mmCIF file of the C-alpha atoms, coordinates in Angstrom:
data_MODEL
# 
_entry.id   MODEL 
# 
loop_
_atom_site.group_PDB 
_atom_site.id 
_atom_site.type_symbol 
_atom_site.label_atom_id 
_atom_site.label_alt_id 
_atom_site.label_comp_id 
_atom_site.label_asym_id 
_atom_site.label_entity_id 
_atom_site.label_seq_id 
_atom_site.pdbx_PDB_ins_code 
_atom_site.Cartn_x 
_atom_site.Cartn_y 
_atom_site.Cartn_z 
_atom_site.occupancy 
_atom_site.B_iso_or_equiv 
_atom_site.pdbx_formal_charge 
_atom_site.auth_seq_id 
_atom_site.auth_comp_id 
_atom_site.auth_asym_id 
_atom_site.auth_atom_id 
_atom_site.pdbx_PDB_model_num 
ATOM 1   C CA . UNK A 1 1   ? 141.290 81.806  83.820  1.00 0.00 ? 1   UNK A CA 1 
ATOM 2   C CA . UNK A 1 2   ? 140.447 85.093  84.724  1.00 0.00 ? 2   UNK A CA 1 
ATOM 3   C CA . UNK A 1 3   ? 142.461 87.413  87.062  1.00 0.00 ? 3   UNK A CA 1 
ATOM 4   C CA . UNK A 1 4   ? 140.336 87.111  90.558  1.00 0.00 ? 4   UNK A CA 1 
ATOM 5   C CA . UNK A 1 5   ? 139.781 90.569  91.771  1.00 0.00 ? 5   UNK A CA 1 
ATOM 6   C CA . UNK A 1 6   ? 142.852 92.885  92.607  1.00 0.00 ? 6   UNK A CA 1 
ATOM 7   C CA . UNK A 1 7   ? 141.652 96.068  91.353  1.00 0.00 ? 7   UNK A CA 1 
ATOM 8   C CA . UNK A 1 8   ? 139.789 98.831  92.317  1.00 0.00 ? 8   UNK A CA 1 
ATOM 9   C CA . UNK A 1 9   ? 136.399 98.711  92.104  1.00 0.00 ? 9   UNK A CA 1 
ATOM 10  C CA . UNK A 1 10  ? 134.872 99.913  88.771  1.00 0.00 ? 10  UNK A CA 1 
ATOM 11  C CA . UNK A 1 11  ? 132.114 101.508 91.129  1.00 0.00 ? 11  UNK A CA 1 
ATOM 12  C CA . UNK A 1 12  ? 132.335 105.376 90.979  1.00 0.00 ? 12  UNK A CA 1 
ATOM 13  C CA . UNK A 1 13  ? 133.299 105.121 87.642  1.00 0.00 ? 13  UNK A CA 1 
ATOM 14  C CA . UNK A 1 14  ? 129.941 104.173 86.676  1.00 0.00 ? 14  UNK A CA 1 
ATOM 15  C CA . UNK A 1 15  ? 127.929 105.789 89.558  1.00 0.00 ? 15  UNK A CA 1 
ATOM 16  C CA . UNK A 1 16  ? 129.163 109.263 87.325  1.00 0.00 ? 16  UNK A CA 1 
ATOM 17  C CA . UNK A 1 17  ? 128.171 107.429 84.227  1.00 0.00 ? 17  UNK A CA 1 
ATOM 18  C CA . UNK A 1 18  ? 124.469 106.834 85.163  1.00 0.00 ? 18  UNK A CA 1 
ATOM 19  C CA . UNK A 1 19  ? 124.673 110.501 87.320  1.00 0.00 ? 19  UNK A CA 1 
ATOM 20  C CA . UNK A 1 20  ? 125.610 111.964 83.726  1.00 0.00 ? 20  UNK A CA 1 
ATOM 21  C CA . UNK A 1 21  ? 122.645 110.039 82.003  1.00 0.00 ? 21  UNK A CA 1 
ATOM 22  C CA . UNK A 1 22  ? 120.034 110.799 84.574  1.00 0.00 ? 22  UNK A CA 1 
ATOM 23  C CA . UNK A 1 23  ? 121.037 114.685 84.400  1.00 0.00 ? 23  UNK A CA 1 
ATOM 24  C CA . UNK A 1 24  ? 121.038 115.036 80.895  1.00 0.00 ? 24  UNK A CA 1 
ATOM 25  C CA . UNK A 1 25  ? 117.642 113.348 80.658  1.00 0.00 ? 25  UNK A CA 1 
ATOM 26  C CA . UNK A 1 26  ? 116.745 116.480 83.214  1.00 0.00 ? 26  UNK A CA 1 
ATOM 27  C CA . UNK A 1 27  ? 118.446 119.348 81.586  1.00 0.00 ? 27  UNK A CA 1 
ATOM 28  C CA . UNK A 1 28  ? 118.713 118.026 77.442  1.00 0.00 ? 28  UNK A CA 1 
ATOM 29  C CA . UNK A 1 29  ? 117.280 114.732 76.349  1.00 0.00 ? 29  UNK A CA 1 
ATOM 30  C CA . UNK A 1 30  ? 113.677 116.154 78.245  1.00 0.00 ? 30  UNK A CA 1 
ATOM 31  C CA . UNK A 1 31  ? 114.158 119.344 78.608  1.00 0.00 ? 31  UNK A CA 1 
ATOM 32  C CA . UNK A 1 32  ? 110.856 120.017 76.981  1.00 0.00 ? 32  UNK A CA 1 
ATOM 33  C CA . UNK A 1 33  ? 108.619 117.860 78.789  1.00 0.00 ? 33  UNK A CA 1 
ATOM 34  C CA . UNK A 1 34  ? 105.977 118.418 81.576  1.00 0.00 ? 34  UNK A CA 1 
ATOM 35  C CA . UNK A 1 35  ? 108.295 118.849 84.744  1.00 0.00 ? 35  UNK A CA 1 
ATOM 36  C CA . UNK A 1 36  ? 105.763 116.430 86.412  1.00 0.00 ? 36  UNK A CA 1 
ATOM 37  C CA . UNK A 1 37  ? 107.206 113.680 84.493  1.00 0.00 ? 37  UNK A CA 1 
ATOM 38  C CA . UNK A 1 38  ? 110.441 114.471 83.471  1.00 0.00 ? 38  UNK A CA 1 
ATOM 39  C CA . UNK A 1 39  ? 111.679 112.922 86.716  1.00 0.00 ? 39  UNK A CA 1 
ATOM 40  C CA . UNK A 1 40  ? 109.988 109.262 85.489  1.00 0.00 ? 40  UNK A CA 1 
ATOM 41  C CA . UNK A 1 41  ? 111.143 109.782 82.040  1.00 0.00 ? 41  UNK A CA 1 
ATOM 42  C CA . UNK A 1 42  ? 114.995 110.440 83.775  1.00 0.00 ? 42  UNK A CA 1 
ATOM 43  C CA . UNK A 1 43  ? 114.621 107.101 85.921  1.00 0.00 ? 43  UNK A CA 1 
ATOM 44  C CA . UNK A 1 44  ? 113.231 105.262 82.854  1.00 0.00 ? 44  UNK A CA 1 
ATOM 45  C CA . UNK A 1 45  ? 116.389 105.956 80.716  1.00 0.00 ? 45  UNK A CA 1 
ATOM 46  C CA . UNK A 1 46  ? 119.022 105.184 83.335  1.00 0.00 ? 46  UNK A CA 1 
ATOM 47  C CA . UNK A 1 47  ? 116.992 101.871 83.495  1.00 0.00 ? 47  UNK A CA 1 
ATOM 48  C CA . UNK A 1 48  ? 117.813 101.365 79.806  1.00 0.00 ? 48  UNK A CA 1 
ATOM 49  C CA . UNK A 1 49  ? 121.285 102.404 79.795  1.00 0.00 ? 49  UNK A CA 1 
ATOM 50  C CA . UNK A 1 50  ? 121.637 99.276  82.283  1.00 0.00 ? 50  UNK A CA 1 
ATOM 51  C CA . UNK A 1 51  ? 118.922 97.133  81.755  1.00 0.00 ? 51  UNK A CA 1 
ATOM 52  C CA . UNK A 1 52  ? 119.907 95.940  78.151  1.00 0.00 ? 52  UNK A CA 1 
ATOM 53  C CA . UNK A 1 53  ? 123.735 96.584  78.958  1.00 0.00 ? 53  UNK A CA 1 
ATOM 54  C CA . UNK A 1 54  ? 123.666 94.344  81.676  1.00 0.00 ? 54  UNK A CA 1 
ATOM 55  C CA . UNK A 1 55  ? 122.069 91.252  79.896  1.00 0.00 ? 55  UNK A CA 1 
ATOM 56  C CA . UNK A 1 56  ? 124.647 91.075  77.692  1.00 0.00 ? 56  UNK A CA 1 
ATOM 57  C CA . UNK A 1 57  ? 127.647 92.068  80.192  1.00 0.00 ? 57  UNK A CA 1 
ATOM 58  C CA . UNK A 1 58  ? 126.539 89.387  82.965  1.00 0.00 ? 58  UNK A CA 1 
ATOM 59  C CA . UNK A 1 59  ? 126.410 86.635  79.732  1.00 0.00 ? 59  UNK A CA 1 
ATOM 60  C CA . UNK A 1 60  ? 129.462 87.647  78.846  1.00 0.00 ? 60  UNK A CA 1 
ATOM 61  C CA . UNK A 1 61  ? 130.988 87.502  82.657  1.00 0.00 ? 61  UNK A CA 1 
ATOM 62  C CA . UNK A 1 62  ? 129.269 84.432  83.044  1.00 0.00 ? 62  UNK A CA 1 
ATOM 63  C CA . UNK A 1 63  ? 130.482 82.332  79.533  1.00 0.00 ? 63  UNK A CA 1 
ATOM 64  C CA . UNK A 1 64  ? 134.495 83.436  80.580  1.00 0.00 ? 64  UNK A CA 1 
ATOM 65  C CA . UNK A 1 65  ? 133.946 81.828  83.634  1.00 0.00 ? 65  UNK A CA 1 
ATOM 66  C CA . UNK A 1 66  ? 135.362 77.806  83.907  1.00 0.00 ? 66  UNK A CA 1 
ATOM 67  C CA . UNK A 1 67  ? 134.194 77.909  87.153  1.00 0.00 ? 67  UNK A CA 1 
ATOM 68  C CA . UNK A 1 68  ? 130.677 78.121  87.380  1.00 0.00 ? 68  UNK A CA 1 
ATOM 69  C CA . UNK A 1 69  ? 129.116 77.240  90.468  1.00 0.00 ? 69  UNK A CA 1 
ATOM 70  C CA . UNK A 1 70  ? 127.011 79.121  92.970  1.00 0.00 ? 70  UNK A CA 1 
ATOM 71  C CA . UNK A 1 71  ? 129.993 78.970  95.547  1.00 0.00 ? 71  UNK A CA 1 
ATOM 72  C CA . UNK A 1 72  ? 132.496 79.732  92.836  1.00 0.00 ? 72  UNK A CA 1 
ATOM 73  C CA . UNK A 1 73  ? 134.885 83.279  93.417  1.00 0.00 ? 73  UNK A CA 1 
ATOM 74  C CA . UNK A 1 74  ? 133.475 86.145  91.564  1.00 0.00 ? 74  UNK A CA 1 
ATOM 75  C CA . UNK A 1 75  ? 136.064 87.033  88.493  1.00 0.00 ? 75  UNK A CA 1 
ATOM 76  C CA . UNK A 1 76  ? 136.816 90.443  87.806  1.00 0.00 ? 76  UNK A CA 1 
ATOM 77  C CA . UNK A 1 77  ? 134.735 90.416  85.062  1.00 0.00 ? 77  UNK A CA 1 
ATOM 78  C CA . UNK A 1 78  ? 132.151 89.208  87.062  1.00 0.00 ? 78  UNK A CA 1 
ATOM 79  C CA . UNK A 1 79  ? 132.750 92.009  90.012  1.00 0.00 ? 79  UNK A CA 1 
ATOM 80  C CA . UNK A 1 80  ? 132.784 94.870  87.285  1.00 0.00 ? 80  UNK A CA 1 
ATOM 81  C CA . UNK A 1 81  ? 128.843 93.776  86.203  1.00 0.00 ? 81  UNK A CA 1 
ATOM 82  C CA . UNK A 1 82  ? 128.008 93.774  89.629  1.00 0.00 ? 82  UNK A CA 1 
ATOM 83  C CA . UNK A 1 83  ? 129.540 97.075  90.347  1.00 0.00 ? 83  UNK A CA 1 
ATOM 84  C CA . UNK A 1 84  ? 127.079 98.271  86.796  1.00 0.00 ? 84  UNK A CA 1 
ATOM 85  C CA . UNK A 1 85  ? 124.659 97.348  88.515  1.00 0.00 ? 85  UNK A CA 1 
ATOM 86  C CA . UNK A 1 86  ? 125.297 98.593  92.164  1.00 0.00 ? 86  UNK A CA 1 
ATOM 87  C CA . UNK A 1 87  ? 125.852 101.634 90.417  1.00 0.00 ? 87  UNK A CA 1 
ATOM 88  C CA . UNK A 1 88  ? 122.128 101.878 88.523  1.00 0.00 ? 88  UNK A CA 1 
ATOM 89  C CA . UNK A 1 89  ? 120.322 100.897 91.811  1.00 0.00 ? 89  UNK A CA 1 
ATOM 90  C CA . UNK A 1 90  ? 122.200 103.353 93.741  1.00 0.00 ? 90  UNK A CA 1 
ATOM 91  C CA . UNK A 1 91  ? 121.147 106.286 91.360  1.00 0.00 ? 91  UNK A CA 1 
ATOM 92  C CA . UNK A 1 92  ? 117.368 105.062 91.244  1.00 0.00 ? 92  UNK A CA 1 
ATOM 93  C CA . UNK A 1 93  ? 117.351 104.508 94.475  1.00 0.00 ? 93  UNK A CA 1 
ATOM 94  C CA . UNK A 1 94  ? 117.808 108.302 95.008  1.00 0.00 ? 94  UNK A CA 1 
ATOM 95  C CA . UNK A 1 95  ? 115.959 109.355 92.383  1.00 0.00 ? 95  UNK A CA 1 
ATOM 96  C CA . UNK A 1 96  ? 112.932 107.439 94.115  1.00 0.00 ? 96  UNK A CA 1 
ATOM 97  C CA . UNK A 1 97  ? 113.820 109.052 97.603  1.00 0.00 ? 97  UNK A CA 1 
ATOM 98  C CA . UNK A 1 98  ? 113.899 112.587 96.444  1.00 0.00 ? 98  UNK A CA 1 
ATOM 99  C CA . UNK A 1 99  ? 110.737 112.404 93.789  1.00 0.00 ? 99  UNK A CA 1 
ATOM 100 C CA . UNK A 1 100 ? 108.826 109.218 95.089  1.00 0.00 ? 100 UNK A CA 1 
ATOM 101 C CA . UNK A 1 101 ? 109.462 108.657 98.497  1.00 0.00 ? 101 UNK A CA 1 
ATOM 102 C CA . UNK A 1 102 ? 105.739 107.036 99.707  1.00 0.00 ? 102 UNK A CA 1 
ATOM 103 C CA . UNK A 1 103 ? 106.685 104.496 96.685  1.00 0.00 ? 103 UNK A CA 1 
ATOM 104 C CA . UNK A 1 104 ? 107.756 101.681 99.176  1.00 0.00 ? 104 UNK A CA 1 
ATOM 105 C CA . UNK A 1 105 ? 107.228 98.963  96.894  1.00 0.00 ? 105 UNK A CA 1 
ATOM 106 C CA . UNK A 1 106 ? 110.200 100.330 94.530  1.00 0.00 ? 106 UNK A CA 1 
ATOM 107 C CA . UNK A 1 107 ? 112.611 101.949 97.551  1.00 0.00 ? 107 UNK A CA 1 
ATOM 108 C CA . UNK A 1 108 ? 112.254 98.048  99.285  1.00 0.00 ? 108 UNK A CA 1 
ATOM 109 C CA . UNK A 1 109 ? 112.733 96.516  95.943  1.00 0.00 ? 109 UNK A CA 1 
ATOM 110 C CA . UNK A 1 110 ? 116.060 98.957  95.149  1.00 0.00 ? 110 UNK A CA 1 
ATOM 111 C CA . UNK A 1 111 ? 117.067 98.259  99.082  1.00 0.00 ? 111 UNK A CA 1 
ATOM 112 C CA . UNK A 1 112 ? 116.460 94.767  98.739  1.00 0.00 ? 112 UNK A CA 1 
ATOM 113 C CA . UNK A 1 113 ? 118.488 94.385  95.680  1.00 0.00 ? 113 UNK A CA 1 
ATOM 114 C CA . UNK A 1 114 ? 121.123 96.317  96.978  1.00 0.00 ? 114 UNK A CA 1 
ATOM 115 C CA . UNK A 1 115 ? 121.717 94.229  99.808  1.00 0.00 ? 115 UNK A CA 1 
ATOM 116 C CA . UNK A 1 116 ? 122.634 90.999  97.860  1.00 0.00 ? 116 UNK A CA 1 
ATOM 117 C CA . UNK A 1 117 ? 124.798 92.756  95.031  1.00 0.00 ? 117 UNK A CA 1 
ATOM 118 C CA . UNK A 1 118 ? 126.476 94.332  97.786  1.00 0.00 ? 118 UNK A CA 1 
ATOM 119 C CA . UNK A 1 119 ? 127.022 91.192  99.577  1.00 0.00 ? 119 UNK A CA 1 
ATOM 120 C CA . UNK A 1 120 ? 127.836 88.670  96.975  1.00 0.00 ? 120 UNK A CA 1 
ATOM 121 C CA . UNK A 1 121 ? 130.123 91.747  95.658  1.00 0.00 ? 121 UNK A CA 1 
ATOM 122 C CA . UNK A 1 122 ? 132.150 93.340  98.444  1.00 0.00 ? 122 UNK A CA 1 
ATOM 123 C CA . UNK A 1 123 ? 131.302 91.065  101.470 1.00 0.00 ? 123 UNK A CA 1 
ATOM 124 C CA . UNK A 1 124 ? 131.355 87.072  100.439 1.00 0.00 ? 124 UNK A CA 1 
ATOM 125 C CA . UNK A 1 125 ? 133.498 88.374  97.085  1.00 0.00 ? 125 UNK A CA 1 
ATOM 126 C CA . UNK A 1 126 ? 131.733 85.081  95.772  1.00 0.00 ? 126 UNK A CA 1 
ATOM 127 C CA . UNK A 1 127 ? 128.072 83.829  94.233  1.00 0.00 ? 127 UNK A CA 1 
ATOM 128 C CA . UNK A 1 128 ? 127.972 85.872  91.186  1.00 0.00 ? 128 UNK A CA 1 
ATOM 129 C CA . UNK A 1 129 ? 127.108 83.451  88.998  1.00 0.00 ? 129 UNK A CA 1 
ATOM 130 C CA . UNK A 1 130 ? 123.620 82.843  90.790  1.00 0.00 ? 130 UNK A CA 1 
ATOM 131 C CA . UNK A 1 131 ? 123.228 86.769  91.000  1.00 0.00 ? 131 UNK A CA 1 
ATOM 132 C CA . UNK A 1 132 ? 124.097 87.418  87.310  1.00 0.00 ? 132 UNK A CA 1 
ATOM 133 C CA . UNK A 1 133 ? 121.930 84.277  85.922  1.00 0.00 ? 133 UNK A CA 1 
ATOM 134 C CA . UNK A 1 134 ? 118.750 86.033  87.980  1.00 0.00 ? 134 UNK A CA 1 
ATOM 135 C CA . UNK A 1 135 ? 120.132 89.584  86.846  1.00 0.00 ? 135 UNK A CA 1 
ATOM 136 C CA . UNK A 1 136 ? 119.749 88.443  83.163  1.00 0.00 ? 136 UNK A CA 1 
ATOM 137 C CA . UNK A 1 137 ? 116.607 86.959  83.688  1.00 0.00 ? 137 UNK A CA 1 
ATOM 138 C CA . UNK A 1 138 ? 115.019 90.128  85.302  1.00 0.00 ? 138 UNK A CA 1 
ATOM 139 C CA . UNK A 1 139 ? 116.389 93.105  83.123  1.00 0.00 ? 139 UNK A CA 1 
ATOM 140 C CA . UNK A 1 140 ? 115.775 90.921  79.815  1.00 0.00 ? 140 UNK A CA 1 
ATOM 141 C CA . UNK A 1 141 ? 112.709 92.447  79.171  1.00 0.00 ? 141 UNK A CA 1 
ATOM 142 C CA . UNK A 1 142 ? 113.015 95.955  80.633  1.00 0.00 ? 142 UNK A CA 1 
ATOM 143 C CA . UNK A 1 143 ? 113.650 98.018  76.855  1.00 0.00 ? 143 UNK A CA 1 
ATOM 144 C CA . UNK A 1 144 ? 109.958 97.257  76.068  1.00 0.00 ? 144 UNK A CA 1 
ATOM 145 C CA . UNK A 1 145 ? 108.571 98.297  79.072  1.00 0.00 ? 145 UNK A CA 1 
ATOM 146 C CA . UNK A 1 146 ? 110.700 101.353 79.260  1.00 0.00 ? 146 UNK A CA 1 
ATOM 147 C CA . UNK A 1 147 ? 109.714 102.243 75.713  1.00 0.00 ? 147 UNK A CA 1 
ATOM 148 C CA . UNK A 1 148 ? 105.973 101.373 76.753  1.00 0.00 ? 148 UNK A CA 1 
ATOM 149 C CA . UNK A 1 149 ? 106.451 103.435 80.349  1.00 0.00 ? 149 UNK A CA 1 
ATOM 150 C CA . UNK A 1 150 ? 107.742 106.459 78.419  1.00 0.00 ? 150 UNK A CA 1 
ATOM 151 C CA . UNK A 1 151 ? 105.482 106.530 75.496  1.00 0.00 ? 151 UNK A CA 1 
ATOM 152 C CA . UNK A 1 152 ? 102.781 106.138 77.748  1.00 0.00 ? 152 UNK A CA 1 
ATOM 153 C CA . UNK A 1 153 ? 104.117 109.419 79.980  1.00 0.00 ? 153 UNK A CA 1 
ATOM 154 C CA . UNK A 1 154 ? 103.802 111.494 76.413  1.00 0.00 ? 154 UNK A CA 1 
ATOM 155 C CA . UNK A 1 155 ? 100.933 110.024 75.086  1.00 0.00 ? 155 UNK A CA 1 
ATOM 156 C CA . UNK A 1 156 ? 98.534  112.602 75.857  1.00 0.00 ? 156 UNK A CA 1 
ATOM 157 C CA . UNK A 1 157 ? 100.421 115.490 74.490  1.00 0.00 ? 157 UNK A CA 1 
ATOM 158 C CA . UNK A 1 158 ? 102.092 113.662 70.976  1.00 0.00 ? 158 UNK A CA 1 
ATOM 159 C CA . UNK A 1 159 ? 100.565 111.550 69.125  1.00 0.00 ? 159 UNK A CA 1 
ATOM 160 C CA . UNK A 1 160 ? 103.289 109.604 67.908  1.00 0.00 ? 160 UNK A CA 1 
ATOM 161 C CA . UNK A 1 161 ? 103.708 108.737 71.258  1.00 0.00 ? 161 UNK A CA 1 
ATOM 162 C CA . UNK A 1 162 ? 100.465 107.030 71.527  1.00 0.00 ? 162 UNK A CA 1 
ATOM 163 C CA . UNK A 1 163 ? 101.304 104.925 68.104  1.00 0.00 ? 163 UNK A CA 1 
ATOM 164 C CA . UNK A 1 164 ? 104.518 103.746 70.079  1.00 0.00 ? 164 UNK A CA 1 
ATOM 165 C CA . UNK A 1 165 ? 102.441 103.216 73.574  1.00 0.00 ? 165 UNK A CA 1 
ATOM 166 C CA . UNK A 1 166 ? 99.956  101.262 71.339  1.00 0.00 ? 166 UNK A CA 1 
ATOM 167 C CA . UNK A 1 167 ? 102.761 98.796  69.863  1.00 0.00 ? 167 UNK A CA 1 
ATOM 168 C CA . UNK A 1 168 ? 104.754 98.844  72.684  1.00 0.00 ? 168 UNK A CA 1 
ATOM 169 C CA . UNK A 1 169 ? 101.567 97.619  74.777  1.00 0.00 ? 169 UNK A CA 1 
ATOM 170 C CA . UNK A 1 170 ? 101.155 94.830  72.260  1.00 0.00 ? 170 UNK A CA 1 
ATOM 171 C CA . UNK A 1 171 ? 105.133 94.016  72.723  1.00 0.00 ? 171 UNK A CA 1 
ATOM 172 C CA . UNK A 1 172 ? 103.518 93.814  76.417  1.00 0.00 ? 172 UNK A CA 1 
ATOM 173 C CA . UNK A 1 173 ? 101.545 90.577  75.340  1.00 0.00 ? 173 UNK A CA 1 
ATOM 174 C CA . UNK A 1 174 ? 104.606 89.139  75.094  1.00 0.00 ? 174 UNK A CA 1 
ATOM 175 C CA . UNK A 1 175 ? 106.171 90.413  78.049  1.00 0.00 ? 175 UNK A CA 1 
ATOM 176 C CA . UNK A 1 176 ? 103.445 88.939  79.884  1.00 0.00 ? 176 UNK A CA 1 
ATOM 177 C CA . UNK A 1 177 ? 104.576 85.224  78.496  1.00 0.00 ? 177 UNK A CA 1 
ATOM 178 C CA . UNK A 1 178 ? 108.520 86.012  79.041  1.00 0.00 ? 178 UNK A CA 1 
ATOM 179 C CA . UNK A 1 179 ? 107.659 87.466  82.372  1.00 0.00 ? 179 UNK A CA 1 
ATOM 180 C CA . UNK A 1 180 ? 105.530 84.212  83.648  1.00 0.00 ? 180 UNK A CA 1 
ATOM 181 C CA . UNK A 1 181 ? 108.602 82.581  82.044  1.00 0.00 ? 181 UNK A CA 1 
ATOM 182 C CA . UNK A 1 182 ? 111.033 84.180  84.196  1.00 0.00 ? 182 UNK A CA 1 
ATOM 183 C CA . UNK A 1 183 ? 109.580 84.228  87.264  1.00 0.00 ? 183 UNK A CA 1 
ATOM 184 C CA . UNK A 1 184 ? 109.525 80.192  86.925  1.00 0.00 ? 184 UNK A CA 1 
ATOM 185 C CA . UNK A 1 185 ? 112.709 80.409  86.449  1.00 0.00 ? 185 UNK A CA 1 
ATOM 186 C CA . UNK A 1 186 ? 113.466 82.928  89.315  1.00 0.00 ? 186 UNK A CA 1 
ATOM 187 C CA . UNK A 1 187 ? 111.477 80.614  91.427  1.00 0.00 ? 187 UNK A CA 1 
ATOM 188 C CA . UNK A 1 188 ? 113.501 77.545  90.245  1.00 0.00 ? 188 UNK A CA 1 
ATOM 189 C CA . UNK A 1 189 ? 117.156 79.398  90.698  1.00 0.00 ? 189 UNK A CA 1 
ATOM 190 C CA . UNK A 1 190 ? 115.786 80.459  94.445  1.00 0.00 ? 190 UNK A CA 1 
ATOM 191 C CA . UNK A 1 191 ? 114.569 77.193  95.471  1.00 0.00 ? 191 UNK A CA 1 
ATOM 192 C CA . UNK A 1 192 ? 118.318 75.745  94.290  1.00 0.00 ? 192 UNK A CA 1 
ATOM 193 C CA . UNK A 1 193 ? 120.517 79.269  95.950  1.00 0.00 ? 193 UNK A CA 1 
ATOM 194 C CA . UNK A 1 194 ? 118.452 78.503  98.890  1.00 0.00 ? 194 UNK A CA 1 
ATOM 195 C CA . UNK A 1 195 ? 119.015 74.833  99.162  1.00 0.00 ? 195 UNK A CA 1 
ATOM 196 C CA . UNK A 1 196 ? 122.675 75.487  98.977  1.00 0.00 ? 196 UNK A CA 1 
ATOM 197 C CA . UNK A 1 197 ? 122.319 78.219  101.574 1.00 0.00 ? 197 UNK A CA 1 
ATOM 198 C CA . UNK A 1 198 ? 121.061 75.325  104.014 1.00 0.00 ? 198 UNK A CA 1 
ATOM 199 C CA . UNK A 1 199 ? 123.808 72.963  102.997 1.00 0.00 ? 199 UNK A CA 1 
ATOM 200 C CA . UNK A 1 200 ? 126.264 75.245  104.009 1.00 0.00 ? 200 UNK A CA 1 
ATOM 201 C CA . UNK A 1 201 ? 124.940 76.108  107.050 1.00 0.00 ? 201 UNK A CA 1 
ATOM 202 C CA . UNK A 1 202 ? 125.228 72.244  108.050 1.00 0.00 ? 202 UNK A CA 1 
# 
């Protein structure tokens, strides 16, 4: 069994990493693009240095785990995806304040899932494995529409752009099924966290 947490958190360590990303998609990887939507195309590849990332990590936390259970401890392994994750919001979240701030749907969103990682990661120190099963189910398809979301940003000016818009928007069609999919699920895994939430309270 893993190690329950002792350490440090892993949490400005990878704040810096997705800082780095987001300001070399500024200054290098876009460098050349309209700066209207350089600042998207920055927030769109933090999201897939975590969103793809963090599928697998959160599995991985959550098959080393004997003790699955939504009241189990969180395992290091378990904190350290959490702290990814805290870290990724954290960044968007600021990229939306500075360059998007009458975007309330996204800022709640960010705020919103702040507020649990936060609190199943620093305050309760427990419930990850209900947090990482609904982290996987949400960032499992967010390479396609980050491919679709920045080919669509470039399609006016390249035109390969527009070929990779045009397949990624038929990946989409698929989305659409995996996306009704997981919101069952997310509905399903709510329902049950919020059952247990009652129990306790008894």
């Amino acid at each position: 069994m893993e190690t329950l947490i002792k350490s440090l958190p892993d949490l400005p360590l990878f704040l810096s990493f997705f800082l780095t990303i987001y300001l070399s998609a500024h200054f290098l990887v876009f460098r050349n693009w309209c700066p209207k939507i350089r600042p998207e195309a920055a927030s769109c590849l933090i999201s897939i240095f975590h969103g793809t990332p963090a599928v697998f990590l959160a599995t991985h936390a959550l098959f080393t785990n004997p003790n699955r259970g939504f009241s189990s401890l969180n395992t290091k392994t378990e904190a350290s995806v959490l702290d990814f994750s805290i870290s990724y919001f954290l960044m968007d979240l600021i990229h939306y304040l500075i360059f998007s701030p009458s975007d309330i749907l996204f800022i709640g969103h960010h705020l919103a899932t702040l507020f649990v990682f936060v609190t199943c990661r620093y305050l309760v120190a427990r419930g990850a494995y209900a947090v990482l099963m609904l982290l996987i189910l949400a960032e499992v398809t967010s390479a396609c529409q980050n491919a679709w979301t920045l080919a669509n940003a470039r399609r006016i000016d390249v035109q390969f752009a527009a070929e990779v818009g045009g397949k990624a928007f038929l990946s989409s069609s698929m989305n659409l099924i995996i996306t009704r999919y997981c919101c069952e699920m997310v509905g399903r895994m709510g329902c049950k966290m919020g059952i247990f939430g009652a129990l306790l309270t008894v």
